[in-house]
XYZ file of C-alpha atoms in Angstrom:
127
model
C 10.795 -94.300 206.568
C 13.399 -96.867 205.685
C 12.294 -100.439 205.039
C 14.591 -103.398 204.851
C 13.481 -106.827 203.774
C 15.826 -109.770 204.036
C 15.651 -113.002 202.063
C 17.666 -116.073 201.410
C 17.824 -117.763 204.788
C 16.951 -121.358 205.439
C 18.343 -124.747 206.482
C 21.712 -125.614 205.050
C 24.427 -128.245 205.539
C 27.896 -127.794 206.949
C 30.250 -126.648 204.174
C 27.462 -125.105 202.093
C 27.358 -121.537 200.869
C 24.485 -119.137 201.298
C 23.629 -115.798 199.807
C 21.403 -113.443 201.821
C 19.798 -110.494 200.137
C 18.387 -107.224 201.540
C 16.060 -105.000 199.596
C 16.125 -101.454 200.939
C 13.666 -98.723 200.244
C 12.784 -95.373 201.654
C 13.994 -91.827 201.856
C 17.740 -91.429 201.827
C 18.542 -95.123 201.832
C 21.007 -94.846 198.983
C 23.118 -92.461 201.062
C 23.454 -94.770 204.034
C 26.112 -97.377 204.845
C 24.505 -100.769 205.017
C 25.388 -103.802 207.026
C 24.610 -107.284 208.252
C 24.469 -108.358 211.869
C 23.472 -111.744 213.313
C 22.139 -113.086 216.618
C 22.961 -116.654 217.465
C 20.540 -118.481 219.739
C 20.971 -117.380 223.358
C 23.596 -114.754 222.450
C 23.706 -111.047 221.740
C 23.517 -109.569 218.321
C 26.874 -109.238 216.656
C 28.398 -107.358 213.743
C 29.070 -109.257 210.576
C 29.854 -106.881 207.719
C 29.397 -103.288 206.547
C 29.540 -101.593 203.179
C 29.718 -97.937 202.456
C 27.052 -95.945 200.635
C 29.059 -96.118 197.461
C 29.831 -99.780 197.733
C 33.599 -99.040 197.483
C 34.524 -99.691 201.113
C 33.806 -102.816 203.155
C 34.489 -103.987 206.687
C 34.185 -107.431 208.151
C 34.142 -109.064 211.578
C 37.575 -110.434 212.204
C 36.197 -113.886 213.061
C 34.461 -114.148 209.661
C 37.046 -112.663 207.318
C 37.804 -114.929 204.448
C 34.401 -116.617 204.512
C 32.065 -113.730 203.865
C 31.578 -111.088 201.191
C 29.240 -108.105 201.343
C 28.215 -106.425 198.096
C 25.865 -103.670 197.044
C 23.827 -102.940 193.965
C 23.533 -99.201 194.315
C 21.124 -98.845 191.368
C 18.562 -101.122 192.996
C 19.360 -100.607 196.635
C 20.117 -104.270 197.286
C 22.793 -105.482 199.637
C 23.920 -109.082 199.606
C 25.865 -111.202 201.991
C 27.654 -114.284 200.703
C 28.702 -116.748 203.435
C 30.871 -119.668 202.426
C 31.893 -122.865 204.073
C 29.105 -122.652 206.650
C 29.586 -124.125 210.140
C 27.039 -124.820 212.886
C 28.266 -121.706 214.681
C 26.868 -119.637 211.830
C 23.364 -120.557 212.911
C 21.641 -117.293 213.732
C 19.015 -114.747 212.769
C 20.698 -112.488 210.241
C 19.604 -108.878 210.188
C 20.045 -106.281 207.506
C 20.841 -102.755 208.767
C 20.964 -99.333 207.320
C 22.822 -96.191 208.562
C 25.399 -98.167 210.449
C 26.979 -96.109 213.247
C 29.552 -96.450 215.964
C 28.041 -96.607 219.477
C 30.147 -95.478 222.448
C 32.892 -94.360 220.045
C 36.223 -93.668 221.721
C 35.571 -96.056 224.579
C 36.515 -99.747 225.020
C 32.866 -100.535 224.679
C 32.598 -99.067 221.151
C 30.601 -101.237 218.730
C 28.622 -100.959 215.554
C 24.925 -100.389 215.709
C 22.400 -99.121 213.166
C 19.483 -96.792 213.021
C 17.287 -99.012 210.819
C 16.781 -102.730 210.962
C 15.029 -105.439 208.980
C 13.004 -108.187 210.677
C 15.727 -110.804 210.113
C 16.057 -114.097 208.305
C 16.863 -117.406 210.040
C 19.901 -119.369 208.944
C 20.289 -122.842 210.399
C 23.423 -124.887 209.638
C 22.947 -128.596 210.184
C 25.910 -130.798 210.951
């Protein structure tokens, strides 16, 4: 059983930076790719960033490149997400994910999903 616990969310101001953290535990978690997703109010959950099991490879949502950095402490199974220059559109529940996979691969509808999810942490950006 994989457990993911997010921390670091809260109320921030436009232009601030925020660091979210995810503590992962459970069987096999060190061998999984890890990621962050977010769900803005009234919208579907969307991919934010992914990092490989080794921490050597990273992928980012195109719309967020340049403002976010995902990192991984493989020794302690912690995955962080740094979000810089926050804007109101970053307001969302941010979810940590483990074992990130491609859903509907090879089709126009392909998208990232994950087999394990945390409960999420709320980030609210105030103008």
